[in-house]
Each structure stands twice: as C-alpha cells, then as structure tokens.
Amino acid sequence: MSLSIRDILILDYFNGKPVHSTVPKYQQDLYGADADTRIHDLCEEGWVRHSRPQETVNMLPDKALSHFLAAHGLPAEGTHSELVRRVIREIPENEYAHAVPKVYVATADGNQEIAHHMAYVLNARCNYGFSEGEIGEAQRSLTAKGASCTASDILKCAFQQKSALFVMAGEWTKLRNLYFRISNFHLRARQNEEALAYLYLVFFLDMSGMENWNSLVKYEKLFPTQKGIIILMNQLRSELGLTDRGVKSAFLTSIARMAPRLPFSYFSPQVMGDILVERLAGHEFSHVKYLPYRNPPDPTASAYHYAEGPRETAEKTDSQPGASFLIHRNVTPPVPPVMRLPKFTAPPPFVPPPVHRPPAKEEPRPAPAPKEDKKNAGLLGRFRRILKKDDR
C-alpha cells in the first residue's frame, strides 16, 4: 500500500530529525496540523523507525567520545572517525545509548516512497510553491508526450506551465518571483548559466515597472532589483568569466529568447543593459539620471493601468513646442487664505432733488421786415413801381 502525498512529505520532514521535534506552525499548512501525531502512526506502520545508538554515535563531539574511551581505559586520541569506530567496537552499546541522540530513520519502504515522489518532496524542501495538482498536471503532460519524468523534468514543466498562466493573467510580480525560484532551482543543479539567465529576467521585470493585474507603478516609486540579487549575479558572471560587454550581450540574448512581451516598459532592453552593467559595478540606480531615457506612460492606454499624477501633467505641458526653453519649477506657490466678508447690500441709487428756477423774461421781438414781392424785383419791377406813381 502506497502512502498519500501528505504522508510522504511528513515522512521526509521527520527523516533524520530528533524524535522530540515537531512541525513549526508556519509549515502546518503544508504538512497538516496533525503531523506530529501522524509520524507516530507511520512509525507503527513500519515506514519510519527510531535510530539505534550505533547509528547516531557519530553525532557526538570529539570531547564526549574521548571521555567514553578514557573511562574504559582505551586510547582517547585520533580523528573523529577513529574515535567513533573505537567506541562502536570496544564499548558496549547500552553504556552510551543514554548519551547519543535518537532520531527518526526511514525504513527501506519509506525511502522507496520518497524516491518515487521526489518532485513533491523537492517542492516542499525548496519551497517552490507548487500545489499537488500542479505537479500532477506536469507529470501527466510529460507522460502524454512520452518524455522523461524525472523529478527535475517534472519541476521544469511545472515552472513553464505556471509562468504561462502568469503571463496570460498579467501577474508580472508573481512571474518575477517565479523566475527567481527557477534561478534557485538551476543553482542547486550547478547550472550557473541558466540561473544567470533567469536572474536577467528578474532584473528585466523589476526595471519595467509592471506589477500584478497589468498595473504600472509610477516612475518615482520604481523599485530596482535588490542588492543581494545583484551580488549573486556578479558572482555568477565572475565564475562564468563574463566581461561587462559579455554581460550586456548575454542579457540582451536572454531577453530576446526568454522574456515575455510586456504591455509597457519604462526602459528599452539596451538601456536596461547599461543600467545592469552599472549596478554590477557597484553604482546604485538613479531615477534622475535615467529620466531622459525612460518611456513616458499613457494614462489612456487599455493594455495596462496607470494613474496619472500632477507631475506627469506638468511634463506633458513641457513637451509642447517652445516649452523646453522656459524655466519650470516644481514648487507650487502657497494659496493665500480667503477673507470672508459679511454680505453686502447695495443702497438705492442716488437721485438729485429738482431745482426750481424763476421763469425767464421774454425780450420783445423786432417786427419782421416787409417781404419784397418777387414780382417787383428786377428791372420789370422798377417799371411797375413807376407806373403806380403816375397813376396817383
């Protein structure tokens, strides 16, 4: 009868640990709250046993081993392996059984179960974060293709499937953390070149500014790659013998071959390569220095979410023609306080009083001059006036 995955993980966790050890609380979600009682059931079922004194006597320090040998009149000098061999051969087991630690030891059947499910065991040991269903799906996918189903192959397939899901969902921060776990996976396998390639992807996602749910962080809050990762990258590139030019070339190759297509990135891969070389040289990332090289985000874009701030609005104004020749200050002048006055009611308009003046005296008008008849004008008129005089 085979064990369940949870029992196999419990068996692997307690294998080699003292019999009084317990599962810590932060790991009870993985092993279960009843893991401390379940190990006793596995011990009764024959999957694990308590160690014998001869199996753990080598855990004692040299001083304790020398004390046992000197108490029995035996030579107490030599290397650690010689002292252990002398204690086992010359001293009865019951005389030092009380002093040696007692640990859990998996039986042959227990070791066989652990070996057959090593992908689940490595996932729990190294904290890769896969569920039982994800590992099982990766194993079924490899079986359907007729490919190799070793623990390493199953974990690689699980990494690829999970990274594809994160890319489709726009979970870029989770994808970045997954790339870091893949790098640790290759480091444990002594595959430094593959580990460095995935660290390049970690740096690429950090400098892009993309977060989960296709959201874009503001440039002022862009968090560069941690210094510990930079130190690890520098150590790997030194072991691989890469120069600054080789690092940039390897970075661009890894991005072109393995990086996902992002909806937005603050920097191009070429600029990121220059930033990476500076970081490996010990220089911190400067937001102000690389401000002219960044790509301005678009708040109206539908491929990613970005909240525009007041600083971005000012930069948009500066990008207009002729604005680069002006001096713009980011200091906002203080707004003076508003003085509140009582409500003002306008008085009625002013109307001047009427002025009484005495009536003016009318001057006598001159009599109008007699109008000359038009008929008596001219030479004919004169002749008529002469005739009138003669008639008189």
mmCIF file of C-alpha atoms in Angstrom:
data_model
loop_
_atom_site.group_PDB
_atom_site.id
_atom_site.type_symbol
_atom_site.label_atom_id
_atom_site.label_comp_id
_atom_site.label_asym_id
_atom_site.label_seq_id
_atom_site.Cartn_x
_atom_site.Cartn_y
_atom_site.Cartn_z
ATOM 1 C CA MET A 1 0.000 0.000 0.000
ATOM 2 C CA SER A 2 1.419 3.378 -1.014
ATOM 3 C CA LEU A 3 1.256 6.492 1.098
ATOM 4 C CA SER A 4 -0.522 9.740 0.333
ATOM 5 C CA ILE A 5 1.466 12.759 -0.766
ATOM 6 C CA ARG A 6 0.995 14.421 2.616
ATOM 7 C CA ASP A 7 2.259 11.329 4.477
ATOM 8 C CA ILE A 8 5.287 11.189 2.178
ATOM 9 C CA LEU A 9 6.060 14.835 2.933
ATOM 10 C CA ILE A 10 5.694 14.176 6.676
ATOM 11 C CA LEU A 11 7.973 11.144 6.393
ATOM 12 C CA ASP A 12 10.601 13.162 4.520
ATOM 13 C CA TYR A 13 10.391 16.048 7.004
ATOM 14 C CA PHE A 14 10.955 13.904 10.106
ATOM 15 C CA ASN A 15 13.572 11.657 8.495
ATOM 16 C CA GLY A 16 16.839 12.356 10.333
ATOM 17 C CA LYS A 17 15.278 14.701 12.903
ATOM 18 C CA PRO A 18 15.229 14.041 16.661
ATOM 19 C CA VAL A 19 12.233 12.108 17.954
ATOM 20 C CA HIS A 20 11.143 15.066 20.081
ATOM 21 C CA SER A 21 10.973 17.518 17.142
ATOM 22 C CA THR A 22 7.659 18.978 15.959
ATOM 23 C CA VAL A 23 6.414 20.737 12.848
ATOM 24 C CA PRO A 24 6.507 24.566 13.242
ATOM 25 C CA LYS A 25 3.265 26.478 12.963
ATOM 26 C CA TYR A 26 4.210 28.283 9.755
ATOM 27 C CA GLN A 27 4.544 24.902 7.988
ATOM 28 C CA GLN A 28 1.335 23.336 9.246
ATOM 29 C CA ASP A 29 -0.472 24.377 6.080
ATOM 30 C CA LEU A 30 1.885 22.136 4.113
ATOM 31 C CA TYR A 31 2.197 19.151 6.450
ATOM 32 C CA GLY A 32 -1.092 19.443 8.333
ATOM 33 C CA ALA A 33 -1.930 20.291 11.929
ATOM 34 C CA ASP A 34 -1.831 16.581 12.909
ATOM 35 C CA ALA A 35 1.659 15.936 11.500
ATOM 36 C CA ASP A 36 3.138 15.389 14.999
ATOM 37 C CA THR A 37 0.687 12.575 15.727
ATOM 38 C CA ARG A 38 0.765 11.199 12.178
ATOM 39 C CA ILE A 39 4.506 10.458 12.407
ATOM 40 C CA HIS A 40 3.845 8.093 15.292
ATOM 41 C CA ASP A 41 1.298 6.233 13.160
ATOM 42 C CA LEU A 42 3.833 5.966 10.343
ATOM 43 C CA CYS A 43 6.332 4.606 12.831
ATOM 44 C CA GLU A 44 3.897 1.906 13.938
ATOM 45 C CA GLU A 45 3.078 1.055 10.299
ATOM 46 C CA GLY A 46 6.752 0.419 9.546
ATOM 47 C CA TRP A 47 7.525 3.394 7.318
ATOM 48 C CA VAL A 48 9.912 5.002 9.811
ATOM 49 C CA ARG A 49 11.709 3.841 12.976
ATOM 50 C CA HIS A 50 13.850 5.148 15.828
ATOM 51 C CA SER A 51 17.578 5.081 15.304
ATOM 52 C CA ARG A 52 19.924 2.716 17.120
ATOM 53 C CA PRO A 53 22.766 4.126 19.271
ATOM 54 C CA GLN A 54 25.439 2.927 16.847
ATOM 55 C CA GLU A 55 23.811 4.914 14.020
ATOM 56 C CA THR A 56 23.991 8.247 15.840
ATOM 57 C CA VAL A 57 27.140 7.950 17.909
ATOM 58 C CA ASN A 58 28.965 9.915 15.222
ATOM 59 C CA MET A 59 26.849 12.946 16.200
ATOM 60 C CA LEU A 60 28.701 13.238 19.489
ATOM 61 C CA PRO A 61 31.616 15.713 19.660
ATOM 62 C CA ASP A 62 35.197 14.509 19.953
ATOM 63 C CA LYS A 63 35.344 15.525 23.614
ATOM 64 C CA ALA A 64 32.450 13.228 24.558
ATOM 65 C CA LEU A 65 33.901 10.353 22.555
ATOM 66 C CA SER A 66 37.281 10.775 24.223
ATOM 67 C CA HIS A 67 35.606 10.797 27.641
ATOM 68 C CA PHE A 68 33.896 7.459 26.959
ATOM 69 C CA LEU A 69 37.102 5.896 25.724
ATOM 70 C CA ALA A 70 39.175 7.209 28.642
ATOM 71 C CA ALA A 71 36.587 5.949 31.143
ATOM 72 C CA HIS A 72 37.017 2.444 29.739
ATOM 73 C CA GLY A 73 40.813 2.626 29.652
ATOM 74 C CA LEU A 74 41.032 2.977 25.895
ATOM 75 C CA PRO A 75 43.156 5.428 23.831
ATOM 76 C CA ALA A 76 41.328 8.778 23.566
ATOM 77 C CA GLU A 77 43.311 10.316 20.724
ATOM 78 C CA GLY A 78 42.734 10.288 16.974
ATOM 79 C CA THR A 79 40.443 11.692 14.328
ATOM 80 C CA HIS A 80 36.692 11.827 14.680
ATOM 81 C CA SER A 81 36.133 8.740 12.527
ATOM 82 C CA GLU A 82 38.747 6.772 14.513
ATOM 83 C CA LEU A 83 37.120 7.713 17.817
ATOM 84 C CA VAL A 84 33.668 6.696 16.561
ATOM 85 C CA ARG A 85 34.971 3.372 15.248
ATOM 86 C CA ARG A 86 36.750 2.666 18.544
ATOM 87 C CA VAL A 87 33.630 3.421 20.604
ATOM 88 C CA ILE A 88 31.460 1.111 18.490
ATOM 89 C CA ARG A 89 33.967 -1.751 18.602
ATOM 90 C CA GLU A 90 35.232 -1.549 22.174
ATOM 91 C CA ILE A 91 32.351 -0.182 24.285
ATOM 92 C CA PRO A 92 29.012 -1.967 24.768
ATOM 93 C CA GLU A 93 26.066 -0.192 23.170
ATOM 94 C CA ASN A 94 23.989 0.036 26.335
ATOM 95 C CA GLU A 95 26.699 2.068 28.091
ATOM 96 C CA TYR A 96 26.497 5.061 25.702
ATOM 97 C CA ALA A 97 22.894 4.681 24.473
ATOM 98 C CA HIS A 98 21.691 7.272 27.011
ATOM 99 C CA ALA A 99 24.155 9.903 25.691
ATOM 100 C CA VAL A 100 23.626 9.682 21.958
ATOM 101 C CA PRO A 101 20.681 11.437 20.217
ATOM 102 C CA LYS A 102 17.732 9.415 18.987
ATOM 103 C CA VAL A 103 16.322 10.361 15.564
ATOM 104 C CA TYR A 104 13.760 9.125 13.072
ATOM 105 C CA VAL A 105 15.134 6.889 10.314
ATOM 106 C CA ALA A 106 13.042 5.991 7.265
ATOM 107 C CA THR A 107 12.850 2.292 6.503
ATOM 108 C CA ALA A 108 13.515 0.759 3.087
ATOM 109 C CA ASP A 109 9.827 1.044 2.158
ATOM 110 C CA GLY A 110 9.754 4.633 3.357
ATOM 111 C CA ASN A 111 12.842 5.579 1.341
ATOM 112 C CA GLN A 112 11.298 3.947 -1.713
ATOM 113 C CA GLU A 113 8.149 6.046 -1.361
ATOM 114 C CA ILE A 114 10.212 9.201 -1.020
ATOM 115 C CA ALA A 115 12.281 8.353 -4.109
ATOM 116 C CA HIS A 116 9.197 7.669 -6.242
ATOM 117 C CA HIS A 117 7.663 11.037 -5.396
ATOM 118 C CA MET A 118 10.817 13.151 -5.337
ATOM 119 C CA ALA A 119 9.195 16.006 -7.293
ATOM 120 C CA TYR A 120 6.706 16.593 -4.455
ATOM 121 C CA VAL A 121 9.494 16.241 -1.896
ATOM 122 C CA LEU A 122 11.778 18.770 -3.632
ATOM 123 C CA ASN A 123 8.876 21.173 -3.955
ATOM 124 C CA ALA A 124 8.368 21.047 -0.178
ATOM 125 C CA ARG A 125 12.081 21.121 0.674
ATOM 126 C CA CYS A 126 12.975 24.072 -1.558
ATOM 127 C CA ASN A 127 9.680 25.956 -1.173
ATOM 128 C CA TYR A 128 8.930 26.224 -4.882
ATOM 129 C CA GLY A 129 5.270 26.928 -4.144
ATOM 130 C CA PHE A 130 3.591 24.307 -6.356
ATOM 131 C CA SER A 131 0.416 22.550 -5.332
ATOM 132 C CA GLU A 132 -0.082 18.822 -5.642
ATOM 133 C CA GLY A 133 -2.372 19.389 -8.613
ATOM 134 C CA GLU A 134 0.205 21.470 -10.487
ATOM 135 C CA ILE A 135 2.919 18.857 -10.076
ATOM 136 C CA GLY A 136 0.500 16.091 -11.041
ATOM 137 C CA GLU A 137 -0.578 18.012 -14.156
ATOM 138 C CA ALA A 138 3.057 18.484 -15.192
ATOM 139 C CA GLN A 139 3.719 14.769 -14.712
ATOM 140 C CA ARG A 140 0.672 13.803 -16.796
ATOM 141 C CA SER A 141 1.725 16.237 -19.522
ATOM 142 C CA LEU A 142 5.180 14.671 -19.769
ATOM 143 C CA THR A 143 3.725 11.164 -19.745
ATOM 144 C CA ALA A 144 1.358 12.023 -22.603
ATOM 145 C CA LYS A 145 4.296 13.305 -24.666
ATOM 146 C CA GLY A 146 6.401 10.245 -23.870
ATOM 147 C CA ALA A 147 9.134 12.429 -22.364
ATOM 148 C CA SER A 148 11.318 11.741 -19.349
ATOM 149 C CA CYS A 149 9.535 12.004 -15.983
ATOM 150 C CA THR A 150 12.368 12.582 -13.547
ATOM 151 C CA ALA A 151 11.850 14.949 -10.637
ATOM 152 C CA SER A 152 13.870 17.640 -12.405
ATOM 153 C CA ASP A 153 11.848 17.300 -15.620
ATOM 154 C CA ILE A 154 8.541 17.442 -13.747
ATOM 155 C CA LEU A 155 9.537 20.607 -11.897
ATOM 156 C CA LYS A 156 10.770 22.269 -15.105
ATOM 157 C CA CYS A 157 7.476 21.502 -16.806
ATOM 158 C CA ALA A 158 5.559 22.848 -13.796
ATOM 159 C CA PHE A 159 7.610 26.046 -13.923
ATOM 160 C CA GLN A 160 6.815 26.516 -17.614
ATOM 161 C CA GLN A 161 3.099 25.929 -17.166
ATOM 162 C CA LYS A 162 2.844 28.293 -14.226
ATOM 163 C CA SER A 163 4.818 31.045 -15.970
ATOM 164 C CA ALA A 164 2.494 30.789 -18.984
ATOM 165 C CA LEU A 165 -0.515 31.272 -16.694
ATOM 166 C CA PHE A 166 1.043 34.346 -15.082
ATOM 167 C CA VAL A 167 1.763 35.884 -18.492
ATOM 168 C CA MET A 168 -1.810 35.335 -19.650
ATOM 169 C CA ALA A 169 -3.219 36.836 -16.433
ATOM 170 C CA GLY A 170 -0.832 39.806 -16.339
ATOM 171 C CA GLU A 171 0.594 38.764 -12.949
ATOM 172 C CA TRP A 172 4.034 40.271 -13.536
ATOM 173 C CA THR A 173 5.132 40.473 -9.891
ATOM 174 C CA LYS A 174 4.284 36.809 -9.367
ATOM 175 C CA LEU A 175 6.113 35.962 -12.576
ATOM 176 C CA ARG A 176 9.167 37.837 -11.329
ATOM 177 C CA ASN A 177 9.177 35.814 -8.086
ATOM 178 C CA LEU A 178 8.711 32.616 -10.078
ATOM 179 C CA TYR A 179 11.758 33.466 -12.204
ATOM 180 C CA PHE A 180 13.771 33.866 -9.015
ATOM 181 C CA ARG A 181 12.674 30.398 -7.835
ATOM 182 C CA ILE A 182 13.650 28.942 -11.215
ATOM 183 C CA SER A 183 17.063 30.542 -10.818
ATOM 184 C CA ASN A 184 17.449 28.882 -7.405
ATOM 185 C CA PHE A 185 16.382 25.589 -8.963
ATOM 186 C CA HIS A 186 19.207 25.818 -11.511
ATOM 187 C CA LEU A 187 21.675 26.946 -8.847
ATOM 188 C CA ARG A 188 21.015 23.772 -6.839
ATOM 189 C CA ALA A 189 21.679 21.777 -10.016
ATOM 190 C CA ARG A 190 25.002 23.647 -10.564
ATOM 191 C CA GLN A 191 23.686 25.169 -13.795
ATOM 192 C CA ASN A 192 25.091 28.676 -13.383
ATOM 193 C CA GLU A 193 24.487 29.848 -16.940
ATOM 194 C CA GLU A 194 20.753 29.023 -16.808
ATOM 195 C CA ALA A 195 20.489 30.507 -13.320
ATOM 196 C CA LEU A 196 22.045 33.785 -14.502
ATOM 197 C CA ALA A 197 19.672 33.906 -17.488
ATOM 198 C CA TYR A 198 16.635 33.788 -15.186
ATOM 199 C CA LEU A 199 18.167 36.429 -12.937
ATOM 200 C CA TYR A 200 18.355 38.610 -16.060
ATOM 201 C CA LEU A 201 14.589 38.144 -16.400
ATOM 202 C CA VAL A 202 14.137 39.177 -12.771
ATOM 203 C CA PHE A 203 16.069 42.386 -13.460
ATOM 204 C CA PHE A 204 14.094 42.952 -16.651
ATOM 205 C CA LEU A 205 10.729 42.797 -14.883
ATOM 206 C CA ASP A 206 11.948 44.958 -11.995
ATOM 207 C CA MET A 207 13.051 47.775 -14.307
ATOM 208 C CA SER A 208 9.938 47.567 -16.477
ATOM 209 C CA GLY A 209 7.684 48.844 -13.681
ATOM 210 C CA MET A 210 4.893 46.339 -14.379
ATOM 211 C CA GLU A 211 3.033 44.842 -11.415
ATOM 212 C CA ASN A 212 0.181 42.399 -10.933
ATOM 213 C CA TRP A 213 -3.079 42.874 -12.851
ATOM 214 C CA ASN A 214 -1.262 44.803 -15.603
ATOM 215 C CA SER A 215 -0.804 47.807 -13.348
ATOM 216 C CA LEU A 216 2.133 50.169 -13.836
ATOM 217 C CA VAL A 217 3.944 51.723 -10.895
ATOM 218 C CA LYS A 218 4.888 55.392 -11.045
ATOM 219 C CA TYR A 219 8.434 56.153 -12.116
ATOM 220 C CA GLU A 220 9.261 57.850 -8.812
ATOM 221 C CA LYS A 221 8.273 54.660 -6.961
ATOM 222 C CA LEU A 222 10.139 52.297 -9.280
ATOM 223 C CA PHE A 223 11.909 49.793 -7.020
ATOM 224 C CA PRO A 224 15.178 48.491 -8.531
ATOM 225 C CA THR A 225 16.465 44.953 -8.071
ATOM 226 C CA GLN A 226 17.659 44.165 -4.565
ATOM 227 C CA LYS A 227 21.355 44.397 -3.854
ATOM 228 C CA GLY A 228 21.555 40.740 -2.803
ATOM 229 C CA ILE A 229 20.424 39.623 -6.254
ATOM 230 C CA ILE A 230 22.945 41.973 -7.870
ATOM 231 C CA ILE A 231 25.722 40.434 -5.738
ATOM 232 C CA LEU A 232 24.592 36.941 -6.782
ATOM 233 C CA MET A 233 24.597 37.954 -10.450
ATOM 234 C CA ASN A 234 28.057 39.449 -10.082
ATOM 235 C CA GLN A 235 29.331 36.231 -8.512
ATOM 236 C CA LEU A 236 27.851 34.082 -11.284
ATOM 237 C CA ARG A 237 29.236 36.271 -14.046
ATOM 238 C CA SER A 238 32.681 36.099 -12.401
ATOM 239 C CA GLU A 239 32.501 32.298 -12.327
ATOM 240 C CA LEU A 240 31.457 32.273 -15.990
ATOM 241 C CA GLY A 241 34.213 34.762 -16.914
ATOM 242 C CA LEU A 242 31.898 37.380 -18.448
ATOM 243 C CA THR A 243 33.111 40.931 -19.001
ATOM 244 C CA ASP A 244 30.840 43.986 -18.975
ATOM 245 C CA ARG A 245 30.355 43.678 -22.708
ATOM 246 C CA GLY A 246 29.666 39.954 -22.348
ATOM 247 C CA VAL A 247 27.119 40.616 -19.601
ATOM 248 C CA LYS A 248 25.207 43.082 -21.760
ATOM 249 C CA SER A 249 25.291 40.719 -24.738
ATOM 250 C CA ALA A 250 24.085 37.791 -22.616
ATOM 251 C CA PHE A 251 21.377 39.996 -21.095
ATOM 252 C CA LEU A 252 20.031 41.076 -24.496
ATOM 253 C CA THR A 253 20.145 37.484 -25.751
ATOM 254 C CA SER A 254 18.217 36.203 -22.737
ATOM 255 C CA ILE A 255 15.599 38.935 -23.061
ATOM 256 C CA ALA A 256 15.109 38.259 -26.775
ATOM 257 C CA ARG A 257 14.891 34.494 -26.226
ATOM 258 C CA MET A 258 13.010 34.108 -22.950
ATOM 259 C CA ALA A 259 11.374 37.355 -21.816
ATOM 260 C CA PRO A 260 7.585 37.723 -22.123
ATOM 261 C CA ARG A 261 6.035 40.507 -24.137
ATOM 262 C CA LEU A 262 5.080 43.257 -21.719
ATOM 263 C CA PRO A 263 2.307 45.813 -22.327
ATOM 264 C CA PHE A 264 4.711 48.581 -21.235
ATOM 265 C CA SER A 265 8.283 49.063 -20.032
ATOM 266 C CA TYR A 266 9.949 52.208 -18.752
ATOM 267 C CA PHE A 267 13.244 51.328 -20.452
ATOM 268 C CA SER A 268 14.297 49.549 -23.599
ATOM 269 C CA PRO A 269 16.488 46.417 -23.308
ATOM 270 C CA GLN A 270 19.512 48.433 -24.470
ATOM 271 C CA VAL A 271 19.096 50.970 -21.657
ATOM 272 C CA MET A 272 18.442 48.159 -19.180
ATOM 273 C CA GLY A 273 21.719 46.554 -20.218
ATOM 274 C CA ASP A 274 23.582 49.773 -19.416
ATOM 275 C CA ILE A 275 21.832 50.021 -16.045
ATOM 276 C CA LEU A 276 22.725 46.393 -15.280
ATOM 277 C CA VAL A 277 26.409 46.976 -16.027
ATOM 278 C CA GLU A 278 26.412 49.988 -13.693
ATOM 279 C CA ARG A 279 24.669 48.025 -10.948
ATOM 280 C CA LEU A 280 27.213 45.208 -11.235
ATOM 281 C CA ALA A 281 29.967 47.810 -10.925
ATOM 282 C CA GLY A 282 28.535 48.906 -7.575
ATOM 283 C CA HIS A 283 26.580 52.010 -8.635
ATOM 284 C CA GLU A 284 23.040 52.465 -7.370
ATOM 285 C CA PHE A 285 20.214 53.180 -9.778
ATOM 286 C CA SER A 286 19.486 56.901 -10.182
ATOM 287 C CA HIS A 287 15.941 57.899 -11.148
ATOM 288 C CA VAL A 288 17.088 61.389 -12.143
ATOM 289 C CA LYS A 289 19.950 60.216 -14.344
ATOM 290 C CA TYR A 290 17.811 57.935 -16.482
ATOM 291 C CA LEU A 291 14.782 60.204 -16.588
ATOM 292 C CA PRO A 292 15.546 61.362 -20.179
ATOM 293 C CA TYR A 293 15.818 57.706 -21.325
ATOM 294 C CA ARG A 294 12.530 56.458 -19.944
ATOM 295 C CA ASN A 295 9.396 55.843 -21.976
ATOM 296 C CA PRO A 296 6.508 58.102 -20.886
ATOM 297 C CA PRO A 297 3.403 56.093 -19.911
ATOM 298 C CA ASP A 298 -0.003 56.731 -21.405
ATOM 299 C CA PRO A 299 -2.843 57.080 -18.858
ATOM 300 C CA THR A 300 -5.420 56.380 -21.582
ATOM 301 C CA ALA A 301 -3.855 53.056 -22.625
ATOM 302 C CA SER A 302 -6.084 49.992 -22.369
ATOM 303 C CA ALA A 303 -3.283 47.402 -22.221
ATOM 304 C CA TYR A 304 -2.179 48.486 -18.739
ATOM 305 C CA HIS A 305 -3.467 50.533 -15.823
ATOM 306 C CA TYR A 306 -1.692 53.745 -14.905
ATOM 307 C CA ALA A 307 -2.869 56.589 -12.659
ATOM 308 C CA GLU A 308 -1.539 59.918 -13.867
ATOM 309 C CA GLY A 309 -0.247 62.302 -11.201
ATOM 310 C CA PRO A 310 0.360 66.069 -11.154
ATOM 311 C CA ARG A 311 3.984 65.667 -12.123
ATOM 312 C CA GLU A 312 3.103 63.786 -15.297
ATOM 313 C CA THR A 313 0.656 66.554 -16.213
ATOM 314 C CA ALA A 314 3.421 69.155 -15.892
ATOM 315 C CA GLU A 315 5.718 67.054 -18.052
ATOM 316 C CA LYS A 316 3.054 66.888 -20.732
ATOM 317 C CA THR A 317 2.887 70.686 -20.759
ATOM 318 C CA ASP A 318 6.667 70.907 -21.016
ATOM 319 C CA SER A 319 6.679 68.667 -24.064
ATOM 320 C CA GLN A 320 4.791 71.271 -26.114
ATOM 321 C CA PRO A 321 6.738 73.217 -28.780
ATOM 322 C CA GLY A 322 8.763 76.030 -27.278
ATOM 323 C CA ALA A 323 8.204 74.924 -23.686
ATOM 324 C CA SER A 324 11.700 73.441 -23.389
ATOM 325 C CA PHE A 325 13.173 76.931 -23.497
ATOM 326 C CA LEU A 326 11.231 78.006 -20.421
ATOM 327 C CA ILE A 327 12.134 77.511 -16.780
ATOM 328 C CA HIS A 328 9.586 75.400 -14.956
ATOM 329 C CA ARG A 329 9.703 74.968 -11.225
ATOM 330 C CA ASN A 330 8.007 72.120 -9.425
ATOM 331 C CA VAL A 331 7.364 74.300 -6.364
ATOM 332 C CA THR A 332 3.694 75.220 -6.079
ATOM 333 C CA PRO A 333 3.181 78.679 -4.556
ATOM 334 C CA PRO A 334 1.091 78.698 -1.399
ATOM 335 C CA VAL A 335 -2.519 79.745 -1.786
ATOM 336 C CA PRO A 336 -3.354 82.804 0.361
ATOM 337 C CA PRO A 337 -6.229 82.404 2.798
ATOM 338 C CA VAL A 338 -9.608 83.658 1.675
ATOM 339 C CA MET A 339 -11.039 86.535 3.764
ATOM 340 C CA ARG A 340 -14.735 86.073 4.329
ATOM 341 C CA LEU A 341 -16.719 89.382 4.470
ATOM 342 C CA PRO A 342 -20.304 89.889 5.613
ATOM 343 C CA LYS A 343 -22.964 90.006 2.970
ATOM 344 C CA PHE A 344 -23.145 93.489 1.333
ATOM 345 C CA THR A 345 -26.481 95.001 0.337
ATOM 346 C CA ALA A 346 -26.218 97.835 -2.191
ATOM 347 C CA PRO A 347 -28.143 101.070 -1.233
ATOM 348 C CA PRO A 348 -30.694 102.567 -3.634
ATOM 349 C CA PRO A 349 -29.228 104.775 -6.357
ATOM 350 C CA PHE A 350 -28.829 108.497 -5.585
ATOM 351 C CA VAL A 351 -31.401 110.826 -7.237
ATOM 352 C CA PRO A 352 -30.692 114.634 -7.009
ATOM 353 C CA PRO A 353 -33.640 116.857 -5.900
ATOM 354 C CA PRO A 354 -35.341 119.052 -8.584
ATOM 355 C CA VAL A 355 -34.064 122.672 -8.913
ATOM 356 C CA HIS A 356 -36.799 125.486 -9.034
ATOM 357 C CA ARG A 357 -35.697 128.376 -11.247
ATOM 358 C CA PRO A 358 -37.787 131.586 -11.937
ATOM 359 C CA PRO A 359 -39.159 131.850 -15.436
ATOM 360 C CA ALA A 360 -37.022 133.934 -17.751
ATOM 361 C CA LYS A 361 -38.387 137.279 -19.107
ATOM 362 C CA GLU A 362 -39.146 137.259 -22.792
ATOM 363 C CA GLU A 363 -37.490 140.080 -24.755
ATOM 364 C CA PRO A 364 -39.612 141.876 -27.382
ATOM 365 C CA ARG A 365 -39.010 140.531 -30.716
ATOM 366 C CA PRO A 366 -38.381 143.011 -33.576
ATOM 367 C CA ALA A 367 -41.126 143.343 -36.196
ATOM 368 C CA PRO A 368 -40.351 141.350 -39.199
ATOM 369 C CA ALA A 369 -39.271 143.333 -42.215
ATOM 370 C CA PRO A 370 -41.755 143.502 -45.028
ATOM 371 C CA LYS A 371 -41.024 140.998 -47.598
ATOM 372 C CA GLU A 372 -40.486 142.246 -51.054
ATOM 373 C CA ASP A 373 -42.731 140.879 -53.607
ATOM 374 C CA LYS A 374 -40.858 138.846 -56.078
ATOM 375 C CA LYS A 375 -42.873 140.449 -58.772
ATOM 376 C CA ASN A 376 -41.381 143.942 -58.019
ATOM 377 C CA ALA A 377 -37.817 142.692 -58.127
ATOM 378 C CA GLY A 378 -35.584 143.383 -61.025
ATOM 379 C CA LEU A 379 -35.990 145.835 -63.995
ATOM 380 C CA LEU A 380 -39.588 144.919 -64.662
ATOM 381 C CA GLY A 381 -40.421 145.608 -61.010
ATOM 382 C CA ARG A 382 -38.975 149.052 -61.178
ATOM 383 C CA PHE A 383 -41.069 149.825 -64.274
ATOM 384 C CA ARG A 384 -44.194 148.739 -62.461
ATOM 385 C CA ARG A 385 -43.456 150.954 -59.457
ATOM 386 C CA ILE A 386 -43.060 153.986 -61.814
ATOM 387 C CA LEU A 387 -46.426 153.291 -63.418
ATOM 388 C CA LYS A 388 -48.075 153.119 -60.000
ATOM 389 C CA LYS A 389 -46.687 156.531 -59.076
ATOM 390 C CA ASP A 390 -48.006 158.059 -62.309
ATOM 391 C CA ASP A 391 -51.459 156.783 -61.672
ATOM 392 C CA ARG A 392 -51.553 158.550 -58.407
#
